[in-house]
Coordinates of C-alpha atoms and ligand atoms in Angstrom, one line a residue:
M13 CA -19.6 -25.0 8.7
T14 CA -19.1 -26.0 5.4
R15 CA -22.3 -28.4 4.5
P16 CA -23.0 -27.7 0.9
A17 CA -25.7 -25.3 0.5
S18 CA -29.0 -25.9 -1.1
P19 CA -28.7 -26.0 -4.9
T20 CA -31.5 -24.4 -5.0
A21 CA -31.8 -22.2 -2.2
Y22 CA -28.7 -19.3 -3.1
R23 CA -28.7 -16.3 -5.7
T24 CA -27.0 -12.7 -5.6
L25 CA -29.6 -10.5 -3.6
D26 CA -29.7 -7.1 -5.5
P27 CA -30.7 -3.6 -3.2
A28 CA -34.3 -5.1 -3.3
G29 CA -33.5 -9.2 -2.5
I30 CA -31.3 -7.2 -0.1
R31 CA -34.2 -5.2 2.2
A32 CA -36.7 -8.6 1.8
F33 CA -33.9 -10.5 3.4
L34 CA -33.3 -8.6 5.8
A35 CA -37.4 -7.0 6.7
A36 CA -37.5 -11.3 6.7
Q37 CA -34.8 -11.1 10.2
P38 CA -36.5 -9.4 13.3
A39 CA -34.0 -8.5 14.5
L40 CA -31.9 -7.6 12.1
A41 CA -34.6 -5.2 10.5
A42 CA -35.0 -3.5 14.8
R43 CA -31.7 -2.7 14.5
L44 CA -32.5 -0.8 11.3
G45 CA -36.1 0.2 12.6
G46 CA -39.0 1.9 10.1
Q47 CA -39.7 -0.2 7.5
P48 CA -37.5 -1.0 4.8
D49 CA -39.5 1.4 1.8
V50 CA -37.1 3.5 3.6
W51 CA -33.9 1.5 4.2
R52 CA -31.0 3.6 2.5
V53 CA -29.4 0.7 0.8
H54 CA -25.9 1.3 -1.2
E55 CA -23.4 -0.1 -2.4
V56 CA -19.1 -0.1 -0.6
S57 CA -17.6 -3.4 -2.8
D58 CA -14.2 -2.4 -2.9
G59 CA -12.4 -6.4 -2.8
N60 CA -12.1 -8.7 -5.4
L61 CA -14.0 -11.8 -3.8
N62 CA -17.7 -10.3 -2.5
N63 CA -20.7 -8.2 -2.9
V64 CA -20.7 -6.2 0.3
F65 CA -23.8 -4.2 0.6
L66 CA -24.0 -0.6 4.2
V67 CA -27.9 -0.8 4.6
D68 CA -29.3 2.3 7.2
G69 CA -32.5 2.5 8.7
P70 CA -33.8 5.1 10.9
A71 CA -32.7 3.5 14.0
G72 CA -28.7 1.8 13.0
G73 CA -27.1 0.2 10.3
I74 CA -25.5 -3.0 9.4
C75 CA -23.2 -4.6 6.5
F76 CA -24.2 -7.3 4.4
K77 CA -22.1 -8.8 2.2
Q78 CA -22.7 -11.7 0.3
S79 CA -20.2 -14.6 -1.9
L80 CA -20.4 -14.5 -4.9
P81 CA -20.2 -17.4 -7.8
H82 CA -17.0 -16.0 -8.8
V83 CA -14.3 -13.8 -7.9
R84 CA -15.7 -11.0 -8.1
V85 CA -13.2 -8.7 -10.1
D86 CA -13.6 -11.3 -12.6
P87 CA -16.6 -13.4 -13.5
N88 CA -14.9 -15.8 -15.2
W89 CA -13.3 -17.6 -13.0
K90 CA -15.7 -19.7 -10.6
M91 CA -15.2 -20.2 -7.1
P92 CA -17.3 -22.5 -4.5
L93 CA -19.7 -19.9 -1.9
D94 CA -18.4 -21.3 1.7
R95 CA -15.9 -18.6 1.7
T96 CA -19.1 -16.5 3.5
A97 CA -19.1 -19.5 6.3
F98 CA -15.6 -19.1 7.2
E99 CA -15.8 -15.6 7.7
A100 CA -18.3 -16.5 10.2
A101 CA -16.7 -18.5 12.1
Y102 CA -12.9 -16.3 11.9
L103 CA -15.9 -14.1 13.7
R104 CA -17.6 -16.8 16.3
A105 CA -13.5 -17.9 17.5
V106 CA -11.3 -15.2 17.8
R107 CA -14.2 -11.3 19.0
P108 CA -14.6 -13.1 22.9
H109 CA -10.7 -12.8 22.8
V110 CA -10.1 -9.6 20.8
G111 CA -13.8 -7.4 20.7
D112 CA -14.6 -5.0 19.2
L113 CA -11.6 -5.1 17.3
T114 CA -12.9 -6.7 15.1
T115 CA -17.7 -6.5 14.4
E116 CA -19.9 -8.2 15.8
L117 CA -21.2 -10.7 13.9
L118 CA -24.8 -10.6 13.4
H119 CA -26.4 -13.0 11.2
F120 CA -25.3 -15.9 8.6
D121 CA -27.2 -17.8 6.2
P122 CA -25.6 -20.8 4.9
D123 CA -27.6 -21.3 2.4
L124 CA -27.7 -17.4 0.6
F125 CA -24.5 -17.2 2.3
V126 CA -24.6 -14.3 3.1
L127 CA -23.4 -12.0 6.7
V128 CA -24.4 -9.7 8.3
V129 CA -22.3 -7.8 10.9
E130 CA -22.5 -4.4 12.4
S131 CA -22.3 -1.1 10.7
L132 CA -18.4 1.2 11.3
D133 CA -19.9 4.0 8.4
G134 CA -17.9 6.3 9.1
H135 CA -15.0 4.3 9.4
V136 CA -12.4 4.3 6.0
V137 CA -9.8 1.5 5.1
L138 CA -6.6 2.0 7.3
R139 CA -4.9 0.9 3.8
H140 CA -7.1 4.3 1.0
G141 CA -6.2 6.9 4.9
L142 CA -2.9 6.0 4.6
M143 CA -2.9 6.6 0.8
Q144 CA -4.9 10.9 1.3
G145 CA -2.3 11.3 4.0
G146 CA -5.0 10.9 7.1
D147 CA -3.2 10.0 10.5
W148 CA -4.7 6.6 13.1
P149 CA -1.3 6.8 15.5
D150 CA -3.3 4.2 17.2
A151 CA -4.0 1.5 13.9
A152 CA -0.7 -0.2 14.6
A153 CA -1.0 -1.2 18.1
A154 CA -3.8 -2.0 18.2
I155 CA -3.5 -4.6 14.5
G156 CA -0.5 -5.5 17.5
R157 CA -2.6 -6.4 19.6
F158 CA -5.8 -7.9 17.6
V159 CA -2.8 -11.1 15.9
A160 CA -1.6 -11.1 19.8
R161 CA -5.2 -12.0 20.9
A162 CA -7.0 -13.4 17.9
T163 CA -3.7 -15.8 17.8
F164 CA -2.3 -17.2 21.2
P165 CA -6.0 -18.0 22.0
T166 CA -6.1 -20.4 19.3
S167 CA -2.9 -21.9 19.7
P168 CA -2.0 -25.1 21.6
L169 CA 0.1 -22.4 23.8
A170 CA -3.5 -22.2 25.3
L171 CA -5.7 -25.0 24.4
K172 CA -5.3 -28.2 25.5
F173 CA -4.6 -30.4 22.4
E174 CA -8.3 -32.0 22.0
D175 CA -9.3 -28.2 22.1
A176 CA -6.7 -27.2 19.4
S177 CA -7.6 -29.1 16.9
T178 CA -11.3 -29.3 17.7
L179 CA -10.8 -25.5 17.4
L180 CA -7.9 -26.4 13.5
A181 CA -9.8 -28.7 11.7
P182 CA -12.7 -27.1 11.2
F183 CA -10.8 -23.7 9.2
A184 CA -8.0 -26.2 8.0
R185 CA -10.6 -27.4 4.6
N186 CA -10.7 -23.8 4.3
H187 CA -9.8 -25.0 0.3
T188 CA -11.2 -22.3 -1.8
L189 CA -9.2 -19.7 -0.1
T190 CA -5.8 -21.6 0.5
R191 CA -5.5 -23.0 -2.3
I192 CA -5.5 -18.6 -4.0
T193 CA -3.1 -18.1 -1.2
V194 CA -1.2 -20.7 -2.1
D195 CA -0.7 -20.0 -6.0
L196 CA -1.2 -16.1 -5.6
V197 CA 0.9 -15.4 -2.8
L198 CA 3.6 -17.8 -2.8
T199 CA 4.2 -20.0 -6.0
D200 CA 2.5 -17.5 -9.1
P201 CA 4.7 -15.0 -8.9
Y202 CA 8.6 -17.4 -9.1
H203 CA 7.4 -18.5 -12.2
P204 CA 5.7 -17.6 -16.1
H205 CA 1.9 -17.4 -15.4
P206 CA -1.2 -15.9 -16.9
R207 CA -2.6 -14.3 -14.1
N208 CA 0.6 -12.4 -13.5
R209 CA 1.3 -8.4 -14.4
W210 CA 3.3 -6.2 -13.6
L211 CA 1.9 -2.6 -14.6
S212 CA 6.0 -0.9 -16.7
P213 CA 8.6 -2.8 -18.3
E214 CA 10.7 -1.6 -16.9
L215 CA 10.7 -3.8 -14.7
D216 CA 11.0 -6.9 -16.8
A217 CA 15.1 -7.3 -15.8
T218 CA 14.2 -6.9 -11.5
V219 CA 11.3 -10.3 -12.0
A220 CA 13.7 -11.4 -14.3
A221 CA 16.7 -11.6 -12.2
L222 CA 14.5 -12.2 -8.9
R223 CA 13.4 -15.8 -10.4
A224 CA 16.1 -16.6 -11.5
D225 CA 17.7 -16.1 -8.1
P226 CA 18.3 -20.1 -6.2
A227 CA 18.8 -18.1 -3.2
V228 CA 15.4 -16.3 -3.4
R229 CA 14.0 -19.5 -4.3
R230 CA 14.8 -22.3 -1.7
R231 CA 13.6 -19.4 1.3
V232 CA 10.6 -19.2 -1.0
G233 CA 10.5 -23.2 -0.8
Q234 CA 11.2 -22.8 2.9
M235 CA 8.2 -20.3 2.8
Q236 CA 5.5 -22.6 1.8
A237 CA 6.0 -25.3 3.6
R238 CA 6.2 -22.9 6.8
F239 CA 2.5 -22.2 5.8
L240 CA 1.4 -25.7 5.2
T241 CA 3.7 -27.6 8.3
C242 CA 2.9 -25.1 10.9
Q243 CA 0.0 -24.8 12.5
Q244 CA 0.8 -22.6 15.0
A245 CA -2.7 -20.2 15.6
L246 CA -5.6 -19.0 13.7
L247 CA -4.9 -17.0 11.9
H248 CA -7.1 -14.5 9.4
G249 CA -4.8 -15.4 7.2
D250 CA -5.2 -11.9 4.6
L251 CA -4.3 -9.1 6.6
H252 CA -3.2 -6.3 4.4
T253 CA -4.2 -2.9 5.1
G254 CA -7.4 -3.4 3.4
S255 CA -8.5 -5.5 5.9
V256 CA -8.5 -2.5 8.2
M257 CA -10.9 -0.4 9.2
V258 CA -10.2 3.5 11.4
S259 CA -12.0 6.5 12.5
G260 CA -10.5 8.0 14.8
S261 CA -8.9 6.1 17.9
D262 CA -11.1 2.7 16.3
T263 CA -10.1 0.1 15.0
R264 CA -11.6 -3.1 13.3
V265 CA -10.1 -5.8 11.4
I266 CA -12.6 -7.0 9.2
D267 CA -12.7 -9.8 6.1
G268 CA -12.3 -12.9 8.7
E269 CA -13.5 -15.1 5.0
F270 CA -9.3 -17.0 4.3
A271 CA -8.7 -17.5 8.4
L272 CA -6.8 -21.4 8.4
P273 CA -4.9 -22.9 11.2
G274 CA -0.8 -21.3 9.9
P275 CA 2.6 -19.3 11.3
I276 CA 1.6 -16.7 13.3
G277 CA 4.0 -14.8 11.1
F278 CA 1.7 -14.8 8.0
D279 CA -0.5 -12.4 9.6
C280 CA 1.8 -10.6 11.2
G281 CA 4.1 -10.8 7.7
L282 CA 0.8 -9.4 5.5
F283 CA 0.2 -6.5 7.7
V284 CA 4.5 -5.0 7.9
G285 CA 4.4 -6.2 4.1
N286 CA 1.5 -3.6 2.6
L287 CA 3.0 -1.0 5.4
L288 CA 6.8 -1.2 3.6
M289 CA 4.3 -0.8 0.3
H290 CA 3.1 2.1 1.6
L291 CA 6.5 3.4 2.5
F292 CA 8.3 2.9 -1.1
A293 CA 4.9 4.5 -2.6
T294 CA 4.3 7.1 -0.6
P295 CA 6.4 10.8 -1.8
A296 CA 5.4 12.3 1.0
P297 CA 8.2 12.1 3.4
E298 CA 6.5 12.7 6.7
G299 CA 3.8 9.7 5.6
R300 CA 7.4 7.9 5.3
A301 CA 7.5 8.4 8.8
R302 CA 4.5 7.4 9.8
A303 CA 4.7 3.7 8.3
L304 CA 7.4 3.6 10.1
R305 CA 6.7 4.3 12.7
D306 CA 3.4 2.2 12.2
I307 CA 6.1 -1.4 11.6
D308 CA 8.0 -0.8 15.0
R309 CA 4.5 -0.2 17.4
F310 CA 2.9 -2.8 15.5
W311 CA 5.7 -5.2 16.0
T312 CA 6.4 -3.8 19.4
H313 CA 2.3 -4.6 20.2
F314 CA 2.3 -7.1 19.1
R315 CA 5.3 -8.8 20.6
Q316 CA 4.5 -7.5 23.9
D317 CA 0.9 -8.6 24.5
F318 CA 1.7 -12.1 23.1
T319 CA 4.6 -12.7 25.8
T320 CA 2.0 -10.9 28.0
L321 CA -0.9 -13.9 27.4
W322 CA 2.1 -16.1 27.6
T323 CA 3.4 -15.9 30.7
N324 CA -0.3 -14.3 33.0
A325 CA -1.8 -18.3 31.5
I326 CA 1.7 -19.7 32.6
A327 CA 1.2 -17.7 36.1
C328 CA -2.6 -19.0 36.3
G329 CA -1.4 -22.2 35.5
Q330 CA -4.3 -21.7 31.9
S331 CA -2.0 -23.1 29.7
G332 CA -2.8 -25.1 27.4
D333 CA -0.3 -29.3 26.1
A334 CA 3.1 -26.6 24.6
Y335 CA 5.8 -25.2 27.0
A336 CA 2.7 -26.6 29.8
A337 CA 3.2 -24.6 32.7
P338 CA 4.1 -27.6 35.1
L339 CA 7.2 -27.0 33.3
F340 CA 7.9 -23.6 33.2
R341 CA 5.8 -22.3 36.3
D342 CA 8.8 -22.1 38.6
D343 CA 11.1 -21.4 36.6
P344 CA 11.0 -17.7 34.7
A345 CA 14.0 -18.4 33.0
S346 CA 13.2 -20.6 30.7
L347 CA 10.2 -19.2 30.4
Q348 CA 12.2 -16.3 29.7
Q349 CA 14.1 -18.2 26.6
V350 CA 11.8 -19.8 25.2
Q351 CA 8.8 -17.0 25.2
T352 CA 12.7 -15.0 23.1
Q353 CA 12.6 -17.9 20.7
F354 CA 9.7 -18.8 19.5
L355 CA 8.9 -15.0 19.2
D356 CA 12.6 -14.7 17.8
D357 CA 10.4 -17.5 15.3
I358 CA 7.9 -16.0 14.4
E359 CA 9.8 -12.6 14.2
A360 CA 12.3 -13.6 10.7
D361 CA 8.6 -15.7 9.1
T362 CA 7.3 -12.7 9.2
I363 CA 9.7 -10.6 8.0
A364 CA 10.3 -13.5 4.7
F365 CA 6.1 -13.5 4.8
A366 CA 6.3 -9.8 4.1
A367 CA 8.8 -9.8 1.7
L368 CA 6.5 -12.7 -0.3
E369 CA 3.8 -10.7 -0.1
I370 CA 5.3 -7.2 -1.6
I371 CA 6.7 -9.2 -4.6
R372 CA 3.3 -10.8 -5.2
R373 CA 1.3 -7.4 -5.3
T374 CA 4.0 -5.3 -7.4
T375 CA 4.5 -9.2 -10.0
G376 CA 1.3 -10.8 -9.6
Y377 CA -2.4 -11.6 -9.6
A378 CA -3.5 -8.3 -7.0
H379 CA -1.5 -5.2 -6.5
V380 CA -2.0 -2.6 -4.6
A381 CA -4.0 0.8 -4.8
D382 CA -0.8 2.4 -3.0
F383 CA 2.1 1.6 -6.3
D384 CA -1.3 1.0 -8.5
L385 CA -2.4 5.1 -8.1
I386 CA 0.7 6.4 -9.3
T387 CA 0.5 8.1 -12.4
D388 CA 4.2 9.1 -13.2
R389 CA 4.6 5.9 -14.8
T390 CA 8.9 6.5 -14.6
A391 CA 8.7 7.5 -10.8
R392 CA 5.8 4.7 -10.2
A393 CA 8.4 2.0 -11.7
A394 CA 11.4 3.2 -9.2
R395 CA 9.8 2.6 -6.8
Q396 CA 8.5 -0.7 -7.0
E397 CA 11.8 -1.5 -8.3
A398 CA 12.6 -0.6 -4.5
A399 CA 10.6 -2.2 -2.4
L400 CA 11.1 -5.5 -4.7
R401 CA 15.0 -5.4 -4.1
L402 CA 13.8 -4.8 -0.3
A403 CA 11.8 -8.0 -1.0
R404 CA 14.7 -10.3 -2.6
D405 CA 16.8 -8.8 -0.2
M406 CA 15.0 -10.2 2.4
L407 CA 14.2 -13.4 1.5
A408 CA 18.4 -14.4 -0.4
E409 CA 19.8 -12.3 2.1
P410 CA 17.7 -12.5 6.0
A411 CA 21.3 -11.4 7.8
R412 CA 20.4 -8.3 5.8
T413 CA 17.7 -7.8 8.4
P414 CA 17.5 -9.8 10.7
T415 CA 15.0 -7.8 13.4
I416 CA 11.7 -5.9 12.5
S417 CA 14.0 -3.1 13.4
A418 CA 17.1 -3.4 11.1
L419 CA 14.5 -3.6 8.2
G420 CA 13.1 -0.3 9.0
A421 CA 16.1 0.6 8.9
L422 CA 17.0 -0.8 5.8
A423 CA 12.9 0.1 4.1
A424 CA 13.9 3.8 5.1
A425 CA 17.1 4.3 3.7
R426 CA 16.1 2.5 0.6
A427 CA 12.7 4.2 0.2
A428 CA 14.4 8.0 1.3
Ligands
LIG515 C1 -8.6 -13.7 -6.4 S1 -8.3 -12.6 -5.6 C2 -7.0 -12.1 -5.2 C3 -7.0 -11.6 -3.6 O1 -7.7 -10.7 -2.7 C4 -7.7 -11.5 -1.4 O2 -7.6 -9.7 -1.1 C5 -6.6 -11.6 -0.8 O3 -5.3 -11.0 -0.6 C6 -6.4 -12.6 -2.7 O4 -4.6 -13.0 -2.8
LIG516 MG1 -11.4 -8.8 1.7

């Protein structure tokens, strides 16, 4: 999966190069239909790392994604190319379990680090859609189902340890992007670092207080250890609202390049953290009500689906080596107890990782448009400060937000 690219083979493809590349792949060319000169190639790069193009032909479309030898939004930040290889591997691993909650992998080229997936033309990025006041009532539940279906079957709850190890080991070598997460999400925001930035000097005192708070540092350290040592399942690794595309009731998770083995609450926490930031950023009361509804729907559906998958695996005698079926098949009360404890632990992780996501997206390197596009500087600073204070309490005083439901109630009161 991560074999070194031939140093002479890689080149960044421009639209003409993309057309020639696709023309040389019979299955992709047939999917587009017609002759290459009528194919429309247009760039839709939106994330921080890669080039992304949509290509349309008379018969259909595809999405073309290529790693760059640097961060897309910062050409001085050099980076190995292997991230699309991890995204391809993630799609191969989870697509059989999640189906159309993600995209179909059509092609991967290991020399050019090109990934081709089905086109989601007509879909919008959930973050952008929410910012424009859109509502996708089914999306959060679908993401809850996605996380359950991508994590349970890739964990030792469902797999024999040999199979879990074989599946997860290659993803433990996703060093480049895991290093980004370790630095940008889990470490840099808690000490002075040249990559950190926040848009309003009004936040200086809040950031200083956050960094000076020993309870925050203790909890952040604990979550660093949890992220690096608790390999519960295969994670998406970057499940924010920009990694979700929606159209009507169709919801797709994209961009699995940060995939790694880790604690399931990390994926949950990133999604919840981004909904919380949307809640704090949006001035419209109905938008805030929808964000709260979506946090609740996400969590309820994740918990239900995960529990059902687990119960069915035990009933069929097809569980993995953790909480193995022979111990629980005839003891539903004990099974229910261990399930409740396991899910409660994920809930605690979710709340803490959501807090880390809020802090890094307001005071670290990579921000979110929900906040950054607020033009009224005073209003923006006030909303970011309220979100940061909530994040501080989620980390330092977890008893105030022991559940997602309690977190929603406190967030609603603070964002109003
Ligand atoms: C340099 S990459 C910065 C951020 O963009 C990605 O989407 C991840 O969230 C990463 O932390
Ligand atoms: Mg991304």
